[in-house]
Coordinates of C-alpha atoms in Angstrom, one line a residue:
M1 CA -39.7 -31.9 116.5
E2 CA -38.5 -32.0 120.0
H3 CA -40.6 -30.1 122.8
F4 CA -39.6 -29.2 126.4
T5 CA -42.4 -30.2 128.7
G6 CA -43.0 -28.9 132.2
D7 CA -44.6 -30.9 134.7
K8 CA -45.2 -31.0 138.7
L9 CA -44.6 -33.9 141.2
Q10 CA -48.2 -34.9 142.7
E11 CA -48.8 -38.4 143.0
P12 CA -50.0 -40.3 140.9
F13 CA -49.9 -37.7 138.3
T14 CA -46.0 -37.6 138.4
I15 CA -43.9 -39.8 140.6
T16 CA -40.2 -40.1 140.9
T17 CA -38.7 -43.4 140.6
G18 CA -35.0 -42.8 141.3
S19 CA -33.9 -40.5 138.3
D20 CA -36.9 -41.2 136.1
L21 CA -40.4 -40.0 136.4
E22 CA -43.7 -42.2 135.9
G23 CA -47.5 -41.7 136.4
Y24 CA -50.8 -40.8 134.8
C25 CA -49.3 -37.6 133.0
M26 CA -46.2 -39.4 131.9
D27 CA -48.3 -42.4 130.2
L28 CA -50.7 -39.5 129.0
L29 CA -47.5 -37.7 127.4
A30 CA -46.3 -40.8 125.9
E31 CA -49.6 -41.9 124.3
L32 CA -50.0 -38.2 122.8
A33 CA -46.2 -38.5 121.4
K34 CA -47.1 -41.8 119.8
K35 CA -50.2 -40.6 118.1
L36 CA -48.9 -37.1 117.1
G37 CA -45.1 -38.6 116.3
F38 CA -43.2 -36.2 118.2
K39 CA -40.3 -36.3 120.9
Y40 CA -40.1 -34.4 124.1
K41 CA -37.9 -33.7 127.1
V42 CA -39.6 -33.4 130.5
H43 CA -38.3 -31.2 133.4
L44 CA -40.1 -30.2 136.5
V45 CA -41.3 -26.8 137.0
K46 CA -38.6 -24.6 139.1
D47 CA -40.9 -23.1 141.7
G48 CA -43.4 -25.9 142.2
K49 CA -46.4 -24.0 141.5
Y50 CA -49.2 -24.8 138.8
G51 CA -50.1 -21.2 137.7
K52 CA -50.2 -18.0 140.0
Q53 CA -50.6 -14.7 138.8
D54 CA -49.6 -11.6 141.0
K55 CA -51.3 -8.3 141.3
S56 CA -49.2 -7.0 138.4
G57 CA -50.4 -9.6 136.0
N58 CA -47.2 -11.6 136.1
W59 CA -47.4 -15.4 136.0
F60 CA -45.4 -18.0 138.1
G61 CA -45.4 -21.7 138.1
M62 CA -46.1 -23.7 134.9
I63 CA -48.0 -21.0 133.2
G64 CA -45.5 -18.5 133.6
E65 CA -42.8 -21.0 132.1
L66 CA -45.1 -21.3 129.0
V67 CA -45.8 -17.4 128.9
R68 CA -41.9 -16.8 128.9
G69 CA -41.0 -19.7 126.5
E70 CA -39.2 -21.9 128.9
A71 CA -41.5 -24.7 128.0
D72 CA -43.6 -25.8 125.0
L73 CA -46.4 -27.8 127.0
A74 CA -47.4 -28.3 130.5
V75 CA -48.7 -31.6 131.4
A76 CA -50.3 -31.7 134.8
P77 CA -53.3 -31.6 136.7
L78 CA -53.7 -27.9 135.5
T79 CA -57.3 -26.8 136.0
L80 CA -58.9 -25.1 132.7
T81 CA -60.1 -21.5 133.8
A82 CA -60.8 -18.3 132.0
T83 CA -57.9 -16.4 133.2
R84 CA -55.2 -18.9 132.2
E85 CA -57.2 -19.5 128.6
Q86 CA -56.5 -15.7 128.2
S87 CA -52.7 -16.2 128.7
V88 CA -52.0 -19.6 127.2
E89 CA -53.6 -22.2 124.8
M90 CA -55.4 -25.1 126.7
S91 CA -56.7 -28.3 125.5
T92 CA -60.0 -29.9 125.8
P93 CA -59.8 -31.4 129.4
F94 CA -58.5 -35.0 129.8
M95 CA -60.0 -35.4 133.3
Q96 CA -63.0 -34.2 134.8
T97 CA -63.1 -33.3 138.6
G98 CA -64.7 -31.1 141.1
I99 CA -63.9 -29.5 144.6
S100 CA -64.3 -31.6 147.7
F101 CA -62.5 -32.0 151.1
I102 CA -60.4 -34.4 153.1
L103 CA -59.8 -34.6 156.7
S104 CA -58.6 -37.2 159.3
R105 CA -60.3 -40.4 159.7
E106 CA -59.7 -39.9 163.6
L107 CA -62.5 -36.9 163.3
G108 CA -65.0 -39.2 161.8
T109 CA -67.8 -40.4 163.9
E110 CA -70.3 -43.1 163.4
E111 CA -73.5 -41.8 162.2
G112 CA -76.4 -42.5 164.3
H113 CA -79.5 -44.6 162.8
S114 CA -82.7 -45.3 164.3
F115 CA -83.0 -48.5 162.5
S116 CA -79.6 -49.5 162.1
F117 CA -80.7 -53.0 163.2
L118 CA -82.5 -53.3 159.7
L119 CA -79.1 -52.6 157.7
P120 CA -77.7 -56.3 157.8
F121 CA -80.5 -57.1 155.2
S122 CA -81.4 -55.1 152.2
T123 CA -84.9 -53.8 151.6
A124 CA -85.7 -56.6 149.0
M125 CA -84.4 -59.1 151.5
W126 CA -86.9 -57.6 154.2
V127 CA -89.8 -57.9 151.7
G128 CA -88.8 -61.4 151.0
I129 CA -88.8 -62.5 154.5
I130 CA -92.0 -61.2 155.2
V131 CA -93.6 -62.7 152.1
A132 CA -92.0 -66.1 153.4
F133 CA -93.5 -65.6 156.7
L134 CA -97.0 -64.9 155.4
V135 CA -96.9 -68.0 153.1
T136 CA -95.5 -70.4 155.8
G137 CA -98.1 -69.3 158.2
L138 CA -100.8 -69.7 155.6
S139 CA -99.2 -73.1 154.8
I140 CA -99.3 -74.4 158.2
F141 CA -102.8 -73.4 158.8
L142 CA -103.8 -75.1 155.4
V143 CA -101.6 -78.0 156.2
S144 CA -103.2 -78.6 159.7
R145 CA -106.9 -78.1 158.4
I146 CA -106.2 -80.5 155.8
S147 CA -104.6 -83.4 157.5
P148 CA -106.7 -86.0 159.4
S149 CA -103.9 -86.3 162.1
E150 CA -104.3 -82.8 163.3
W151 CA -108.2 -82.6 162.8
A152 CA -109.9 -86.1 162.5
D153 CA -113.3 -85.1 163.1
P154 CA -114.1 -81.6 162.3
E155 CA -117.5 -81.6 163.8
T156 CA -116.3 -82.6 167.3
D157 CA -112.3 -82.0 167.4
E158 CA -111.0 -78.7 168.7
H159 CA -108.9 -77.4 166.1
S160 CA -105.5 -76.2 167.6
F161 CA -103.8 -74.6 164.5
T162 CA -106.0 -71.7 164.0
L163 CA -104.9 -68.9 161.6
M164 CA -103.6 -66.7 164.5
H165 CA -101.9 -69.8 166.2
S166 CA -100.2 -70.7 163.0
F167 CA -98.7 -67.3 162.6
W168 CA -97.7 -67.4 166.5
Y169 CA -96.0 -70.7 166.1
I170 CA -93.8 -69.7 163.0
T171 CA -92.9 -66.4 165.0
G172 CA -91.7 -68.5 168.1
A173 CA -89.4 -70.4 165.7
L174 CA -87.9 -67.1 164.7
T175 CA -86.9 -66.4 168.3
L176 CA -85.6 -70.1 168.6
Q177 CA -88.0 -70.3 171.3
G178 CA -90.9 -72.3 169.7
A179 CA -94.6 -72.0 170.5
G180 CA -96.8 -75.2 171.3
P181 CA -98.9 -77.1 170.4
H182 CA -96.6 -78.7 167.8
P183 CA -98.0 -80.3 164.5
K184 CA -98.8 -84.1 165.1
G185 CA -99.1 -85.2 161.4
L186 CA -96.1 -85.9 159.1
S187 CA -97.1 -83.3 156.6
G188 CA -97.2 -80.5 159.5
R189 CA -94.0 -81.5 160.7
V190 CA -92.3 -81.4 157.4
V191 CA -93.3 -77.8 157.0
S192 CA -92.3 -77.0 160.6
A193 CA -89.1 -78.6 160.2
V194 CA -88.2 -76.6 156.8
W195 CA -89.3 -73.4 158.5
W196 CA -87.2 -73.7 161.3
M197 CA -84.2 -74.7 159.1
F198 CA -85.0 -71.6 157.4
A199 CA -85.2 -69.6 160.5
V200 CA -81.9 -70.8 161.9
V201 CA -79.8 -70.1 158.8
L202 CA -81.6 -66.8 158.2
L203 CA -80.8 -65.7 162.0
A204 CA -77.2 -66.8 161.4
C205 CA -76.7 -64.8 158.4
Y206 CA -78.4 -61.6 160.1
F207 CA -76.1 -61.7 163.1
S208 CA -73.0 -62.3 161.1
N209 CA -73.6 -59.6 158.8
F210 CA -74.8 -57.2 162.0
S211 CA -71.7 -58.3 163.8
A212 CA -69.4 -57.5 160.8
M213 CA -71.1 -53.9 160.4
L214 CA -70.3 -53.3 164.2
R215 CA -66.6 -54.0 163.6
S216 CA -66.6 -52.2 160.4
D217 CA -63.8 -49.6 160.1
N218 CA -65.9 -47.7 157.9
K219 CA -66.9 -44.3 159.3
H220 CA -69.0 -41.4 158.1
V221 CA -67.2 -38.1 158.0
S222 CA -68.4 -35.9 161.0
V223 CA -68.9 -32.9 158.5
Q224 CA -70.5 -34.3 155.4
N225 CA -70.6 -31.2 153.2
F226 CA -69.3 -27.7 152.4
E227 CA -72.6 -25.9 154.3
E228 CA -71.5 -28.2 157.5
L229 CA -68.0 -27.2 157.2
A230 CA -68.8 -23.4 157.1
K231 CA -71.3 -23.6 159.8
Q232 CA -68.8 -25.2 162.5
D233 CA -65.9 -23.6 164.3
V234 CA -64.1 -26.7 165.6
I235 CA -62.2 -28.2 162.5
D236 CA -59.9 -25.5 160.7
Y237 CA -59.8 -25.7 157.0
G238 CA -58.0 -24.2 153.9
T239 CA -56.9 -24.8 150.3
V240 CA -53.9 -24.1 148.2
E241 CA -53.1 -20.2 148.3
G242 CA -53.8 -18.7 144.9
G243 CA -54.5 -21.8 143.2
S244 CA -57.9 -22.4 140.9
T245 CA -59.8 -23.7 144.0
F246 CA -58.9 -20.6 146.3
N247 CA -60.0 -18.4 143.3
F248 CA -63.3 -20.4 143.1
F249 CA -64.2 -19.3 146.6
K250 CA -62.7 -15.9 146.5
N251 CA -64.9 -15.1 143.3
S252 CA -68.0 -16.9 144.2
N253 CA -71.2 -15.0 145.3
H254 CA -72.5 -18.0 147.2
P255 CA -73.1 -17.5 150.7
T256 CA -71.5 -20.5 151.9
Y257 CA -68.5 -20.5 149.7
R258 CA -68.0 -16.8 150.5
R259 CA -68.2 -17.7 154.2
I260 CA -65.4 -20.5 153.7
Y261 CA -63.3 -17.9 151.8
Q262 CA -63.5 -15.1 154.6
H263 CA -62.6 -18.0 157.1
M264 CA -59.6 -18.9 155.3
E265 CA -58.5 -15.3 154.9
R266 CA -59.3 -14.2 158.5
K267 CA -57.4 -17.5 160.0
K268 CA -54.8 -17.8 157.4
S269 CA -55.4 -21.4 156.9
C270 CA -54.3 -21.7 153.2
V271 CA -51.3 -23.8 152.3
A272 CA -48.4 -23.6 149.8
S273 CA -48.9 -26.9 148.4
M274 CA -50.9 -30.1 148.2
E275 CA -48.3 -32.1 150.4
E276 CA -48.7 -29.6 153.1
G277 CA -52.5 -29.6 152.8
N278 CA -52.4 -33.5 153.0
R279 CA -49.8 -33.5 156.0
R280 CA -52.0 -31.0 158.0
A281 CA -55.1 -33.0 157.3
L282 CA -53.1 -36.2 158.7
E283 CA -51.9 -34.3 161.8
G284 CA -55.8 -33.9 162.5
N285 CA -58.1 -31.0 163.2
Y286 CA -58.1 -29.6 159.7
A287 CA -60.0 -30.3 156.6
F288 CA -58.1 -29.7 153.2
I289 CA -60.1 -28.3 150.3
G290 CA -59.0 -29.2 146.9
E291 CA -59.9 -31.1 143.7
A292 CA -61.3 -34.3 144.3
A293 CA -58.9 -36.3 141.8
S294 CA -56.1 -34.6 143.4
L295 CA -57.4 -35.4 146.9
D296 CA -57.7 -39.1 146.1
A297 CA -54.3 -39.3 144.5
G298 CA -52.6 -39.2 147.6
R299 CA -54.5 -42.4 148.9
H300 CA -53.6 -41.9 152.5
C301 CA -55.6 -44.6 154.4
N302 CA -55.8 -42.3 157.4
L303 CA -57.8 -39.6 155.6
I304 CA -61.5 -39.5 154.5
R305 CA -62.7 -37.6 151.7
S306 CA -66.2 -35.8 152.0
P307 CA -68.8 -37.2 149.5
D308 CA -69.9 -33.6 148.7
L309 CA -68.6 -32.4 145.0
I310 CA -69.1 -28.8 144.0
A311 CA -67.9 -26.8 140.8
M312 CA -67.1 -29.3 138.2
R313 CA -63.9 -28.6 136.2
G314 CA -61.4 -30.1 133.9
Y315 CA -57.7 -30.8 133.9
S316 CA -56.0 -29.7 130.6
I317 CA -52.8 -29.6 128.7
A318 CA -51.5 -25.9 128.5
A319 CA -49.1 -24.4 125.7
P320 CA -48.0 -20.8 124.9
L321 CA -50.6 -18.7 122.6
G322 CA -50.3 -19.6 119.2
F323 CA -48.9 -23.1 119.6
T324 CA -49.7 -24.8 116.5
M325 CA -50.1 -28.5 117.7
M326 CA -52.8 -27.6 120.3
K327 CA -55.7 -28.8 117.8
N328 CA -53.9 -31.9 117.1
I329 CA -53.4 -32.5 120.9
T330 CA -57.2 -31.7 121.6
M331 CA -58.2 -34.1 118.7
A332 CA -55.6 -36.8 120.1
I333 CA -57.1 -36.6 123.6
L334 CA -60.6 -36.9 122.3
Q335 CA -59.6 -40.2 120.4
L336 CA -58.0 -41.6 123.6
S337 CA -60.9 -40.7 125.7
E338 CA -63.3 -42.3 122.9
S339 CA -61.0 -45.4 122.9
G340 CA -61.3 -46.1 126.7
E341 CA -57.6 -45.3 127.1
L342 CA -57.9 -42.4 129.5
A343 CA -60.1 -44.6 131.7
Y344 CA -57.6 -47.5 131.8
L345 CA -55.1 -45.1 132.9
Q346 CA -57.3 -43.6 135.5
E347 CA -58.0 -47.1 136.8
K348 CA -54.5 -47.8 136.8
W349 CA -53.1 -45.0 138.7
W350 CA -56.0 -44.6 141.1
A351 CA -56.3 -48.2 142.5
N352 CA -57.2 -48.4 145.9
S353 CA -54.2 -49.3 148.0
C354 CA -55.7 -49.0 151.6
M355 CA -58.1 -52.1 151.6
P356 CA -56.3 -55.5 151.7
E357 CA -56.9 -57.7 148.9
G358 CA -60.2 -59.9 149.2
D359 CA -61.5 -57.6 151.8
R360 CA -64.6 -55.1 151.3
A361 CA -66.9 -53.3 153.3
T362 CA -69.7 -54.9 154.8
E363 CA -72.9 -54.6 152.4
A364 CA -76.6 -55.3 153.2
L365 CA -77.5 -59.0 152.4
Q366 CA -79.3 -59.4 149.1
P367 CA -81.9 -61.9 148.2
H368 CA -79.8 -63.5 145.6
I369 CA -77.3 -64.8 148.1
L370 CA -79.8 -66.9 150.0
R371 CA -81.8 -67.9 146.8
G372 CA -81.5 -71.5 147.6
L373 CA -82.7 -71.0 151.1
F374 CA -85.8 -69.3 149.8
L375 CA -86.1 -72.1 147.2
L376 CA -85.8 -74.8 150.1
L377 CA -88.6 -73.3 151.9
A378 CA -90.9 -73.3 148.9
L379 CA -90.1 -76.9 148.1
G380 CA -90.8 -77.8 151.8
L381 CA -94.2 -76.0 151.9
G382 CA -95.2 -77.6 148.7
L383 CA -94.1 -81.0 149.9
G384 CA -96.1 -80.4 153.1
L385 CA -99.3 -79.4 151.4
L386 CA -99.0 -82.5 149.1
M387 CA -98.6 -84.9 151.9
A388 CA -101.5 -83.3 153.9
L389 CA -103.6 -83.7 150.5
L390 CA -102.3 -87.6 150.3
E391 CA -103.2 -88.0 153.9
L392 CA -106.8 -86.8 153.5
A393 CA -107.3 -88.8 150.1
S394 CA -106.1 -91.9 152.0
K395 CA -108.7 -91.4 154.7
A396 CA -111.4 -90.5 152.3
R397 CA -110.7 -93.7 150.6
S398 CA -111.0 -95.8 153.7
Q399 CA -114.4 -94.2 154.4
A400 CA -115.5 -94.6 151.1
K401 CA -114.9 -98.2 151.2
D402 CA -116.8 -98.7 154.4
Q403 CA -119.8 -96.6 153.5
K404 CA -119.8 -97.9 150.0
K405 CA -119.9 -94.1 148.6
S406 CA -117.4 -93.0 145.7
C407 CA -114.0 -91.5 146.9
C408 CA -114.6 -88.0 145.3
S409 CA -117.8 -87.4 147.4
V410 CA -116.2 -88.5 150.7
L411 CA -113.1 -86.2 149.7
S412 CA -115.4 -83.2 148.7
A413 CA -117.4 -83.7 152.1
E414 CA -114.2 -83.8 154.0
L415 CA -112.9 -80.6 152.5
S416 CA -116.3 -78.9 152.9
Q417 CA -116.4 -79.9 156.6
R418 CA -112.6 -78.2 157.0
F419 CA -112.9 -75.3 155.0
G420 CA -116.7 -74.7 155.4
S421 CA -118.9 -73.2 158.1
R422 CA -119.5 -76.0 160.8
G423 CA -123.3 -75.0 160.9
V424 CA -125.2 -74.3 163.8
N425 CA -125.2 -76.8 166.6
Q426 CA -128.4 -78.7 167.2
S427 CA -129.7 -78.3 170.7
T428 CA -129.6 -81.5 172.6
D429 CA -132.3 -80.6 174.9
T430 CA -135.5 -82.6 174.6
P431 CA -138.7 -80.6 174.3
E432 CA -140.7 -80.6 177.4
K433 CA -143.6 -83.0 177.5
G434 CA -147.2 -81.5 177.8
K435 CA -148.6 -81.4 181.2
A436 CA -151.3 -84.1 181.8

C-alpha cells in the first residue's frame, strides 16, 4: 500500500540535499515503513505551514492537506493540540518538548557573582583543601613537638612551632611568601616540603582554571525567563503567528503569558515562519519564542536559548480522521521509543556543531582530578610524623644507655614533657635567713 506523506522543511527534522530529503522525520518515516510494511511518497506542504485554522474553521498547511485528502500522513514537528485532534487523527508523541526562546549572543551579559573567585574549584574541592590545611597544620605542630631537633629540652627551650604558628606557617606557603622560623629537623622539613609542593600545584591549577573561566565565551542570557522577558521593554519578542505556541499565549490565563501575548499583538512582532524568527534573532534585539526542539534545530552558534522551559507538549504524526493504520503507527512509535531508536535519532540529528572538537566549557575542578596530589600530601605527612618519632626514639635510646634506664620509660617521659604540662616553675629565690 502506498501513502502520500506531507512534510515541511525545517532543520534538522527535514533537510534538502539536492533532490533528496533527509533528517529526523525522514529517518523516523523510514523506520515506521520498515516496521509496518508500507511504501510512501513524500511531498512538501504547498503553503509551508504546519496547521493553521482561519475564523471560518478552514484549515491551512499540513492539517489542511490531510482534511482535504491531499495526503495520508503528516510527518513533521507537528504539536499535538486539542483543536487539531478534533479535525485529524494524531499518534502518540514521538518527541517531547516545551516552549522557550532564543536571542542573539551579543545580548548576553556576564552574570555578576559576588564569590566568583570560588568558581574555579568545586565545593567538594574547597572542603578537601580546608581539611588538608587543618591536617597539615596539626601535623607540623606534632612533628615539631616530637622531634628533638626542634625542641631538645622541653623544660628550658622556647618552642617556636606553637599551634598558632604552625597554621601561620602553612598559610604563608599558600601565598608563596613563607613565614619564619622554618623547621630545623629533617622530619619537619619533609612535611614542609610536601606542603609547599601541594601549595604550588594547587595554586597553578586554581589560576589556570580561573583564567580559563575569564576567557570563556560562555555567557548568560541577560533575560533568563519569560517573566523577565515580559517585564522589560528593550528587547522585542514574538513567535510564529497562528501556530500552537501563539495559541498557547493567546488562550493562557497566566498574567505573565497574557502580557506576552498582548505585547505581540500590540507590536505586531510575530513572524511567518521559524526561519524568519531565527533570522530576526540573529539580527539582534529580538527574542524568538518557539518550541525548544525546533529552536535547537537551527544550531546557530550566535544564538543563545533561555534555560526556561514551559508548557511541555509532544510532536505527533497526523492522519485524516478514520485512518485505519493510526493505531499501528502509535504502537510502532512506542516500540521505537522503548528500543532506544528515537533517542538515537535525536542524538544523531541534534549533535552540537558549534563547539570545536575536543573543546569544552570550563568547569569547576573536582577533587578526583587532583587525587594524586592529596595522596602525596597524606604520604608526606605520614612520613614526617614517622621520622619525628624515630628521631625521638633514637634520642631516648641514647639517654637510656647513659642513665641506665629502660628505653620505654625514657621515651614515655620525653612524650610527657612535650605534650603534658610543664608544671609550675620552682622559685629560684632563697629563703631569707633569720635575723640575729
